[in-house]
Coordinates of C-alpha atoms in Angstrom, one line a residue:
Chain A
M61 CA -14.5 -2.2 -2.2
S62 CA -17.1 -4.2 -4.1
Y63 CA -18.6 -2.9 -7.3
S64 CA -22.1 -3.0 -8.7
T65 CA -22.7 -5.4 -11.6
K66 CA -23.2 -2.4 -13.9
V67 CA -19.8 -0.9 -13.0
I68 CA -18.2 -4.2 -13.7
D69 CA -20.0 -4.6 -17.0
H70 CA -18.9 -1.2 -18.2
Y71 CA -15.4 -1.7 -16.9
E72 CA -15.0 -5.1 -18.6
N73 CA -16.8 -4.2 -21.8
P74 CA -16.4 -0.4 -22.1
R75 CA -18.6 1.2 -24.8
N76 CA -17.3 3.6 -27.3
V77 CA -13.6 3.6 -26.4
G78 CA -11.6 5.7 -28.9
T79 CA -10.8 9.0 -30.4
L80 CA -12.5 11.3 -32.9
D81 CA -10.7 13.8 -35.0
R82 CA -10.4 16.7 -32.7
N83 CA -9.8 19.1 -35.7
D84 CA -13.2 18.2 -37.2
P85 CA -15.4 21.3 -36.8
N86 CA -18.3 19.1 -35.8
V87 CA -16.4 17.4 -33.0
G88 CA -16.3 18.7 -29.4
T89 CA -13.6 17.5 -27.0
G90 CA -13.7 17.6 -23.2
L91 CA -10.7 16.8 -21.1
V92 CA -11.2 17.0 -17.4
G93 CA -9.5 15.8 -14.2
A94 CA -5.8 15.6 -13.4
P95 CA -3.3 12.7 -13.3
A96 CA -2.2 13.7 -9.7
C97 CA -5.8 13.2 -8.6
G98 CA -6.0 9.8 -10.1
D99 CA -8.5 10.5 -12.8
V100 CA -8.6 12.1 -16.2
M101 CA -11.4 11.8 -18.7
K102 CA -11.4 12.6 -22.4
L103 CA -14.9 12.7 -23.9
Q104 CA -15.6 13.5 -27.5
I105 CA -18.8 14.1 -29.4
R106 CA -19.6 14.5 -33.1
I107 CA -22.6 16.6 -33.8
S108 CA -24.7 16.4 -37.0
D109 CA -25.7 19.6 -38.8
S110 CA -29.1 19.2 -37.3
G111 CA -27.6 19.4 -33.8
I112 CA -27.9 15.7 -32.8
I113 CA -24.9 13.9 -31.2
E114 CA -24.2 11.1 -33.7
D115 CA -21.1 9.6 -32.1
A116 CA -19.4 9.7 -28.8
R117 CA -16.0 8.3 -27.7
F118 CA -14.1 8.3 -24.5
K119 CA -10.7 7.5 -22.9
T120 CA -10.3 7.5 -19.2
F121 CA -7.4 7.1 -16.8
G122 CA -9.0 6.3 -13.4
C123 CA -10.6 3.7 -11.2
G124 CA -13.3 1.3 -12.4
S125 CA -16.1 3.7 -11.4
A126 CA -14.5 6.5 -13.4
I127 CA -14.2 4.3 -16.5
A128 CA -17.8 3.0 -16.0
S129 CA -19.1 6.6 -15.6
S130 CA -17.6 7.8 -18.8
S131 CA -18.6 4.7 -20.7
L132 CA -22.1 5.1 -19.6
V133 CA -22.4 8.8 -20.7
T134 CA -21.1 8.0 -24.1
E135 CA -24.1 5.6 -24.4
W136 CA -26.5 8.2 -23.0
V137 CA -25.5 11.2 -25.2
K138 CA -25.7 9.4 -28.5
G139 CA -28.8 10.4 -30.3
K140 CA -29.5 13.3 -28.0
S141 CA -29.5 16.9 -29.0
V142 CA -26.7 19.0 -27.4
D143 CA -29.2 20.8 -25.2
E144 CA -30.5 17.4 -23.9
A145 CA -27.1 16.1 -23.3
E146 CA -26.2 19.1 -21.3
K147 CA -29.0 18.2 -18.9
I148 CA -27.4 14.9 -17.8
K149 CA -26.7 15.2 -14.1
N150 CA -24.0 13.4 -12.1
Q151 CA -26.8 12.1 -9.8
D152 CA -28.3 10.3 -12.7
I153 CA -25.0 8.6 -13.5
A154 CA -24.3 7.7 -9.9
R155 CA -27.8 6.3 -9.5
E156 CA -27.6 4.2 -12.7
L157 CA -24.2 2.7 -11.6
S158 CA -25.1 2.5 -7.9
L159 CA -21.9 4.4 -7.0
P160 CA -21.0 4.5 -3.3
P161 CA -20.5 8.0 -1.8
V162 CA -16.7 7.7 -2.0
K163 CA -17.1 7.4 -5.8
I164 CA -19.5 10.2 -6.5
H165 CA -16.7 12.4 -7.7
C166 CA -16.3 10.0 -10.7
S167 CA -19.9 10.8 -11.8
V168 CA -19.2 14.5 -11.3
L169 CA -16.2 14.3 -13.5
A170 CA -18.3 12.5 -16.2
E171 CA -20.8 15.4 -16.1
D172 CA -18.0 17.9 -16.4
A173 CA -16.6 16.0 -19.3
I174 CA -19.9 16.3 -21.3
K175 CA -20.2 20.0 -20.5
A176 CA -16.6 20.5 -21.5
A177 CA -17.1 18.7 -24.8
I178 CA -20.2 20.7 -25.6
A179 CA -18.4 24.0 -24.7
D180 CA -15.6 23.1 -27.0
Y181 CA -18.0 22.4 -29.8
R182 CA -19.9 25.6 -29.3
K183 CA -16.6 27.5 -29.2
K184 CA -15.7 26.1 -32.6
K185 CA -19.1 27.1 -33.9
G186 CA -18.6 30.6 -32.6
E187 CA -21.4 30.3 -30.2
A188 CA -21.2 32.0 -26.8
I189 CA -19.5 29.8 -24.3
Q190 CA -21.9 28.6 -21.6
A191 CA -21.1 29.5 -18.0
P192 CA -18.9 26.9 -16.3
S193 CA -20.7 23.9 -14.9
T194 CA -22.0 24.2 -11.4
A195 CA -21.0 20.6 -10.6
G196 CA -18.3 22.0 -8.3
E197 CA -15.3 20.8 -10.1
A198 CA -12.6 22.8 -11.9
H199 CA -12.0 22.0 -15.5
A200 CA -8.8 21.0 -17.2
R201 CA -10.1 22.5 -20.5
E202 CA -9.5 26.0 -19.2
A203 CA -5.8 25.2 -18.8
F204 CA -5.4 22.8 -21.7
D205 CA -7.0 23.2 -25.1
P206 CA -7.0 19.8 -26.7
A207 CA -7.2 21.2 -30.2
R208 CA -3.8 22.8 -29.7
G209 CA -2.1 20.2 -27.7
A210 CA 0.2 21.1 -24.8
Chain B
M274 CA -0.4 -28.8 -12.7
T275 CA -3.5 -26.6 -12.9
L276 CA -3.5 -23.3 -11.2
K277 CA -5.9 -22.6 -8.4
L278 CA -7.5 -19.2 -8.6
P279 CA -7.5 -16.6 -7.1
I280 CA -3.7 -16.4 -6.6
Y281 CA -2.5 -14.9 -3.3
M282 CA 0.4 -12.5 -3.9
D283 CA -0.1 -10.0 -1.1
N284 CA 2.2 -11.5 1.5
H285 CA 3.2 -8.1 2.9
A286 CA -0.4 -7.7 4.1
T287 CA -0.5 -11.1 5.8
T288 CA 0.6 -14.7 5.2
P289 CA -1.3 -17.9 5.6
V290 CA -0.5 -20.0 8.7
D291 CA 1.9 -22.8 7.7
P292 CA 0.2 -26.1 8.3
R293 CA 3.2 -27.2 10.3
V294 CA 2.7 -24.2 12.6
L295 CA -1.0 -24.9 13.0
E296 CA -0.3 -28.5 13.9
Q297 CA 1.8 -27.4 16.8
M298 CA -0.8 -24.9 18.0
L299 CA -3.8 -27.1 18.0
P300 CA -3.3 -29.1 21.3
Y301 CA -3.0 -25.8 23.2
F302 CA -6.7 -24.9 22.4
T303 CA -8.1 -28.1 23.8
E304 CA -6.3 -30.7 26.0
K305 CA -3.4 -28.3 26.9
F306 CA -5.5 -25.3 27.7
G307 CA -3.9 -24.2 30.9
N308 CA -3.1 -20.7 32.0
A309 CA 0.6 -20.1 31.8
A310 CA 0.4 -18.1 35.0
S311 CA -1.1 -21.1 37.0
R312 CA 1.9 -22.1 39.1
N313 CA 0.3 -24.8 41.2
H314 CA -0.8 -27.6 38.8
S315 CA 0.4 -29.4 35.7
F316 CA -2.0 -27.6 33.3
G317 CA -0.3 -24.4 34.1
W318 CA 3.2 -25.9 34.0
T319 CA 2.5 -27.4 30.5
A320 CA 1.3 -24.1 29.2
E321 CA 4.3 -22.3 30.8
A322 CA 6.7 -24.7 29.3
A323 CA 5.2 -24.2 25.8
V324 CA 5.4 -20.4 26.2
E325 CA 9.1 -20.6 27.3
K326 CA 9.9 -22.8 24.3
A327 CA 8.3 -20.3 22.0
R328 CA 10.3 -17.5 23.8
E329 CA 13.5 -19.4 22.9
Q330 CA 12.4 -19.9 19.3
V331 CA 11.7 -16.2 18.8
A332 CA 14.9 -15.2 20.6
A333 CA 16.9 -17.6 18.3
L334 CA 15.5 -15.9 15.2
I335 CA 17.0 -12.5 16.2
G336 CA 20.0 -13.5 18.2
A337 CA 18.5 -12.5 21.5
D338 CA 18.3 -13.9 25.0
P339 CA 14.9 -15.5 25.7
K340 CA 14.5 -13.2 28.7
E341 CA 14.4 -10.2 26.3
I342 CA 11.2 -11.3 24.6
V343 CA 7.9 -9.8 25.7
F344 CA 4.8 -11.3 24.1
T345 CA 2.1 -9.0 22.8
S346 CA -1.0 -9.0 20.7
G347 CA 1.0 -8.0 17.6
A348 CA 3.2 -5.4 16.0
T349 CA 0.7 -2.5 16.6
E350 CA 0.9 -3.2 20.3
S351 CA 4.7 -3.7 20.2
N352 CA 5.2 -0.4 18.4
N353 CA 3.0 1.4 20.8
L354 CA 4.8 -0.1 23.8
A355 CA 8.2 0.6 22.4
V356 CA 7.6 4.2 21.3
K357 CA 5.2 5.4 24.0
G358 CA 6.6 3.2 26.7
S359 CA 10.2 4.4 26.3
A360 CA 9.3 8.0 25.8
L361 CA 7.1 8.1 28.9
F362 CA 9.8 6.4 31.0
L363 CA 12.5 8.8 29.8
K364 CA 10.5 12.0 29.7
D365 CA 12.6 13.6 32.5
K366 CA 15.7 12.9 30.4
G367 CA 14.5 14.4 27.2
K368 CA 11.5 14.9 25.0
H369 CA 12.8 14.5 21.5
L370 CA 12.3 11.5 19.2
V371 CA 13.5 10.8 15.6
T372 CA 11.6 8.7 13.2
S373 CA 10.9 8.5 9.4
K374 CA 7.9 9.5 7.3
I375 CA 7.5 5.9 5.9
E376 CA 7.0 4.1 9.2
H377 CA 4.0 2.0 9.9
K378 CA 1.0 4.0 11.2
A379 CA 1.4 2.3 14.6
V380 CA 4.7 4.1 15.0
L381 CA 3.7 7.4 13.3
D382 CA 0.4 7.7 15.3
S383 CA 2.2 6.8 18.5
C384 CA 4.6 9.7 17.8
R385 CA 1.6 12.0 17.1
A386 CA 0.1 11.0 20.4
L387 CA 3.4 11.8 22.2
E388 CA 3.5 15.2 20.4
R389 CA 0.1 16.0 22.0
E390 CA 1.8 15.2 25.4
G391 CA 4.5 17.7 24.8
F392 CA 7.2 15.6 23.0
E393 CA 8.9 16.8 19.9
V394 CA 9.3 14.4 16.9
T395 CA 11.6 14.8 13.8
Y396 CA 10.1 12.9 10.8
L397 CA 12.9 12.1 8.4
D398 CA 12.3 12.0 4.6
P399 CA 13.5 8.9 2.8
A400 CA 15.8 9.2 -0.2
R401 CA 14.1 8.7 -3.6
D402 CA 15.1 5.0 -3.4
G403 CA 13.2 4.6 -0.2
L404 CA 16.2 4.3 2.2
I405 CA 16.6 6.3 5.4
D406 CA 20.1 7.8 5.3
P407 CA 21.9 7.2 8.6
A408 CA 23.7 10.5 8.1
K409 CA 20.3 12.2 8.2
V410 CA 19.5 10.4 11.4
Q411 CA 22.8 11.6 12.9
A412 CA 22.1 15.2 11.8
A413 CA 18.7 15.0 13.5
L414 CA 20.0 13.9 16.9
R415 CA 20.0 16.4 19.8
P416 CA 21.2 16.3 23.4
D417 CA 17.6 15.7 24.4
T418 CA 16.9 12.9 21.9
I419 CA 15.7 9.8 23.8
L420 CA 14.5 7.5 21.1
V421 CA 15.1 6.8 17.4
S422 CA 12.6 4.6 15.6
V423 CA 13.4 3.5 12.1
M424 CA 11.9 0.4 10.4
F425 CA 14.0 -2.5 9.3
A426 CA 12.1 -3.2 6.1
N427 CA 9.3 -1.1 4.6
N428 CA 5.9 -2.8 4.0
E429 CA 5.1 -1.1 0.7
I430 CA 8.4 -0.9 -1.2
G431 CA 10.3 -3.6 0.7
T432 CA 13.4 -1.4 1.1
I433 CA 15.8 -2.6 3.8
N434 CA 17.4 0.1 5.9
D435 CA 21.0 0.2 7.2
V436 CA 19.7 -0.3 10.7
S437 CA 23.2 -1.4 12.0
A438 CA 24.6 2.1 11.2
I439 CA 21.6 3.8 12.9
G440 CA 21.9 1.5 15.9
A441 CA 25.6 2.3 16.3
L442 CA 24.9 6.0 16.2
C443 CA 22.3 5.6 18.9
R444 CA 24.4 3.3 21.1
E445 CA 27.3 5.8 21.1
R446 CA 25.0 8.5 22.5
G447 CA 23.0 6.4 24.9
I448 CA 19.8 6.9 22.8
Y449 CA 17.3 4.0 22.6
F450 CA 17.0 2.5 19.1
H451 CA 13.7 0.9 18.2
T452 CA 13.1 -0.9 14.9
D453 CA 9.8 -2.2 13.5
A454 CA 11.1 -5.4 12.0
V455 CA 7.9 -7.2 11.1
Q456 CA 8.4 -7.2 7.3
G457 CA 12.0 -8.3 7.4
L458 CA 12.0 -10.9 10.2
G459 CA 12.1 -14.5 9.0
K460 CA 12.8 -13.2 5.4
V461 CA 16.3 -11.9 5.8
P462 CA 18.9 -12.2 8.6
F463 CA 18.5 -9.9 11.5
D464 CA 20.6 -9.9 14.7
V465 CA 19.8 -7.6 17.6
N466 CA 23.5 -7.4 18.6
A467 CA 24.8 -6.7 15.2
V468 CA 22.2 -4.0 14.8
K469 CA 22.6 -2.7 18.4
A470 CA 18.8 -2.6 18.6
D471 CA 17.2 -1.9 22.0
L472 CA 13.6 -2.5 21.0
V473 CA 12.4 -4.7 18.1
S474 CA 8.8 -5.1 17.0
I475 CA 7.9 -8.6 15.9
T476 CA 4.6 -10.2 14.6
A477 CA 3.6 -13.7 13.7
H478 CA 1.2 -13.3 10.8
K479 CA 3.8 -11.9 8.4
M480 CA 5.9 -15.0 8.8
Y481 CA 3.3 -17.8 8.4
G482 CA 2.1 -17.7 12.0
P483 CA -1.3 -16.7 13.3
K484 CA -2.7 -13.2 13.5
G485 CA -3.1 -11.4 16.8
V486 CA 0.2 -12.3 18.4
G487 CA 3.6 -10.7 18.3
A488 CA 6.4 -9.7 20.6
L489 CA 8.7 -6.9 21.6
Y490 CA 12.4 -7.5 22.0
V491 CA 13.5 -5.4 25.0
R492 CA 17.3 -5.3 25.6
R493 CA 18.6 -6.3 29.0
K494 CA 22.2 -5.2 28.6
P495 CA 22.4 -2.2 28.7
R496 CA 19.0 -2.3 30.3
V497 CA 16.1 -0.8 28.5
R498 CA 13.2 0.4 30.6
L499 CA 9.7 1.1 29.6
A500 CA 6.5 2.4 31.1
P501 CA 3.9 -0.4 30.6
Q502 CA 0.9 0.6 28.5
M503 CA -1.4 -2.1 30.0
D504 CA -2.0 -2.4 33.7
G505 CA -2.9 -5.6 35.3
G506 CA -1.4 -8.8 36.7
G507 CA 2.2 -8.0 35.9
H508 CA 2.8 -10.7 33.2
E509 CA 5.8 -10.5 31.0
R510 CA 8.2 -8.9 33.5
G511 CA 5.5 -6.4 34.3
L512 CA 5.8 -4.9 30.8
R513 CA 2.6 -6.4 29.3
S514 CA -0.1 -7.6 31.6
G515 CA -2.8 -10.0 30.3
T516 CA -3.2 -13.7 30.3
L517 CA -0.8 -15.2 27.7
N518 CA -2.4 -16.3 24.4
V519 CA -0.7 -19.7 24.7
P520 CA -1.8 -21.3 21.4
S521 CA -0.9 -18.2 19.4
I522 CA 2.4 -17.8 21.2
V523 CA 3.2 -21.5 20.4
G524 CA 2.4 -20.6 16.7
L525 CA 4.7 -17.5 16.8
G526 CA 7.5 -19.7 18.2
A527 CA 7.0 -22.4 15.6
A528 CA 6.8 -19.9 12.8
A529 CA 10.0 -18.2 14.0
E530 CA 11.8 -21.5 14.1
L531 CA 10.7 -22.6 10.6
A532 CA 11.6 -19.2 9.2
R533 CA 15.1 -19.4 10.8
L534 CA 15.8 -22.9 9.6
E535 CA 14.5 -22.4 6.0
M536 CA 15.7 -18.8 5.5
P537 CA 18.9 -19.7 3.6
T538 CA 17.0 -21.6 0.9
E539 CA 13.8 -19.6 1.0
M540 CA 15.6 -16.3 0.4
V541 CA 17.1 -17.6 -2.8
R542 CA 13.9 -19.3 -4.0
I543 CA 11.6 -16.4 -3.4
K544 CA 14.1 -13.8 -4.8
G545 CA 14.3 -16.0 -7.9
M546 CA 10.5 -15.8 -8.4
R547 CA 10.5 -12.1 -7.7
D548 CA 13.2 -11.4 -10.2
R549 CA 11.5 -13.6 -12.8
L550 CA 8.2 -11.7 -12.3
R551 CA 10.0 -8.3 -12.7
A552 CA 12.0 -9.4 -15.7
R553 CA 9.0 -10.8 -17.5
I554 CA 6.9 -7.7 -16.9
E555 CA 9.7 -5.2 -17.7
A556 CA 10.5 -7.0 -20.9
A557 CA 7.0 -6.6 -22.2
V558 CA 5.7 -3.4 -20.6
P559 CA 7.3 -0.1 -21.4
K560 CA 7.4 2.6 -18.7
A561 CA 7.1 0.2 -15.7
V562 CA 8.9 2.0 -12.9
L563 CA 10.3 0.2 -9.9
N564 CA 9.6 1.9 -6.6
G565 CA 12.3 1.5 -4.0
H566 CA 15.9 0.5 -4.1
P567 CA 16.6 -2.3 -6.7
E568 CA 18.8 -4.5 -4.5
K569 CA 18.3 -3.4 -0.9
R570 CA 14.8 -4.8 -0.7
L571 CA 13.0 -7.8 0.6
P572 CA 13.4 -10.9 -1.6
G573 CA 9.6 -11.2 -2.2
N574 CA 8.8 -7.5 -2.8
L575 CA 8.1 -6.0 -6.2
N576 CA 6.5 -2.6 -6.3
L577 CA 5.9 -1.2 -9.8
S578 CA 4.2 1.9 -11.1
F579 CA 2.6 1.3 -14.5
A580 CA 2.6 4.9 -15.7
Y581 CA -0.7 6.1 -17.3
G582 CA -2.7 3.2 -15.9
E583 CA -4.5 3.7 -12.7
G584 CA -3.9 1.4 -9.7
E585 CA -7.4 0.6 -8.7
S586 CA -8.6 -0.3 -12.2
M587 CA -5.4 -2.4 -12.4
L588 CA -6.6 -4.3 -9.3
M589 CA -10.0 -4.7 -10.9
A590 CA -8.3 -6.1 -14.0
L591 CA -6.2 -8.4 -12.0
K592 CA -9.2 -9.9 -10.2
D593 CA -7.8 -13.4 -10.2
V594 CA -4.7 -12.2 -8.3
A595 CA -4.6 -10.7 -4.8
V596 CA -2.1 -7.8 -4.8
S597 CA -2.4 -4.2 -3.6
S598 CA -2.0 -0.7 -4.8
G599 CA -0.8 2.6 -3.5
S600 CA -3.7 4.2 -5.4
A601 CA -5.9 6.6 -3.5
C602 CA -8.9 4.8 -4.8
T603 CA -8.1 1.7 -2.8
S604 CA -8.3 3.7 0.5
A605 CA -11.1 5.6 2.1
S606 CA -9.1 8.7 2.3
L607 CA -8.7 9.2 -1.5
E608 CA -5.0 10.1 -0.8
P609 CA -2.4 8.0 -2.5
S610 CA 0.1 6.0 -0.4
Y611 CA 1.9 8.2 2.1
V612 CA 5.0 6.0 1.6
L613 CA 5.2 6.6 -2.1
R614 CA 4.5 10.3 -1.8
A615 CA 7.3 10.6 0.8
L616 CA 9.7 9.2 -1.9
G617 CA 8.7 12.1 -4.1
I618 CA 7.7 10.0 -7.1
G619 CA 4.7 12.1 -7.9
D620 CA 1.1 11.5 -7.2
D621 CA 0.4 10.2 -10.8
L622 CA 2.9 7.4 -10.4
A623 CA 1.7 6.7 -6.8
H624 CA -1.8 6.2 -8.2
S625 CA -0.4 3.7 -10.7
S626 CA 1.5 1.5 -8.3
I627 CA 1.0 -2.2 -7.7
R628 CA 2.7 -4.1 -4.9
F629 CA 3.4 -7.8 -5.4
G630 CA 4.4 -9.7 -2.3
I631 CA 5.7 -13.2 -3.2
G632 CA 5.8 -15.7 -0.4
R633 CA 6.4 -19.2 0.8
F634 CA 3.4 -20.8 -1.0
N635 CA 3.8 -19.1 -4.4
T636 CA 5.0 -21.1 -7.3
E637 CA 6.8 -20.3 -10.5
E638 CA 3.6 -21.3 -12.5
E639 CA 1.7 -18.6 -10.5
V640 CA 4.5 -16.1 -11.2
D641 CA 4.2 -16.7 -14.9
F642 CA 0.4 -16.5 -14.9
V643 CA 0.5 -13.2 -13.0
A644 CA 3.2 -11.8 -15.3
D645 CA 1.2 -12.6 -18.4
L646 CA -2.0 -11.2 -16.9
V647 CA -0.3 -8.0 -15.9
I648 CA 1.2 -7.6 -19.4
R649 CA -2.2 -8.0 -21.0
K650 CA -4.1 -5.8 -18.6
V651 CA -1.7 -2.9 -18.6
A652 CA -1.9 -2.9 -22.4
K653 CA -5.7 -2.9 -22.1
L654 CA -5.8 -0.1 -19.6
R655 CA -3.4 2.0 -21.6
E656 CA -5.6 1.6 -24.6
L657 CA -8.3 3.2 -22.5
S658 CA -6.0 5.9 -21.1
P659 CA -6.1 9.5 -22.5
L660 CA -2.7 10.0 -20.9
W661 CA -1.1 7.1 -22.8
E662 CA -2.6 8.5 -26.0
M663 CA -0.9 11.9 -25.3
V664 CA 2.4 10.1 -24.8
Q665 CA 2.0 8.3 -28.1
E666 CA 1.3 11.7 -29.7
G667 CA 4.5 13.1 -28.2
I668 CA 2.8 15.1 -25.5
D669 CA 4.2 14.7 -22.0
P670 CA 1.2 14.8 -19.6
N671 CA 3.6 16.3 -17.0
T672 CA 3.9 19.4 -19.1
V673 CA 0.2 19.9 -19.2
Q674 CA -1.2 22.3 -16.7
W675 CA -4.0 20.3 -15.2
A676 CA -6.6 21.9 -13.0
A677 CA -6.7 20.4 -9.5
H678 CA -10.0 19.0 -8.5

């Protein structure tokens, strides 16, 4: 399998690796995927009082394309409003990274991760939880609340 | 000495042709180009003599009579001929076969093809350490069992089965015993009579010979009979028609002879490098899990799962080193290795596995370079891993209820 130069760049120099305080009321955490499937993404966003994503961090267990997809979305969501970030589609991620068909699921997971992080933030803020994403993937967040731990 | 990159450490996949082997092959492409079946001129006689010498060399490696060696295009063909050929010949005697879940696909898919023809196949589970228990083989035997096919050494985890015990069980009952021996031959001793093997698959390119050539050992006493899978001019005692690939057969013979002569020293040297690689990695990397039995394995094989780091991204990180992974992401199917799954180690560890295959041309400097690189890159990937973070926080990812996707 050969990788696009963008995948290699994100893999070798991942942006925004790390962890935000998940107990911070302004931080939303999304944890999607499953170890048995070979990929797990944790994406966190910190949202300002004016509704803008000021910081984003990720950690990913997965192949190079999964790491690159999550690294890329952390770059993309920063500076966006929550509503704008929610509009990021897996196709945009796949196109930007030139993912081959067999790796499309990595971009789907990254889209799920953003949606999961936003849903977690909204839940904290007492807003109505959005309907689950239509990206076709189940979400780990329903089974595992990262704020509580296992 | 400066290292030349990339480093090849995937010697279970294939091996380079030893220059000493190539040297013996070359004349048979050009000036000695005769057809070994040409009986009426010296070109044919020269080719035939070379083929017969190679037959003796291959036989000597496994303690066989040269007349018991049938040349083929490689182990896939040998496995097909052994499994399908014996089953089809014996179909009036019985229709049951026994094999294991960790065989090479050439054996497993031959068995599947026979199932479609009305045969029944029992697929045995390996133990957690990767070994096939002879008692399980015995328990699976039935009055209508005609063939048992269990590999000598496994290609992923390097485990070496007690094929002598399995061979004895089969001989007592008059059941054919086939063993796919490609990974073990030339690496560790193997004798067809000690094992009581009836059919043995052999290939050249796993022991520093050329690709595209192999052999099947077919026992003469007691006589083993097969239905040929290739119709034609009746070469190789009628078992495998097709003009003999003389240069490659010469290469197979030369490779077998070198392997036999150098085995006593090479086994020790290669095992020493493997043990060094393992010790260095395990000393510096917590939670590196060895897949397969710790001692009953090929001298050059090391298969480790680096928990909470994913295999394909490990391969990406180890770009200066050619190794392989049981991770799904390295295959088109997105399924992790069927061998590792059969061991029951869990899909998460299967996704995290790396197979190192140390061979004749590796050096201790290379081993040290690879060990250092692995240590650095596993640490880097774990820094990126949300699972590793959970473990550091005292959460076992196995206790989390993940949603399948």
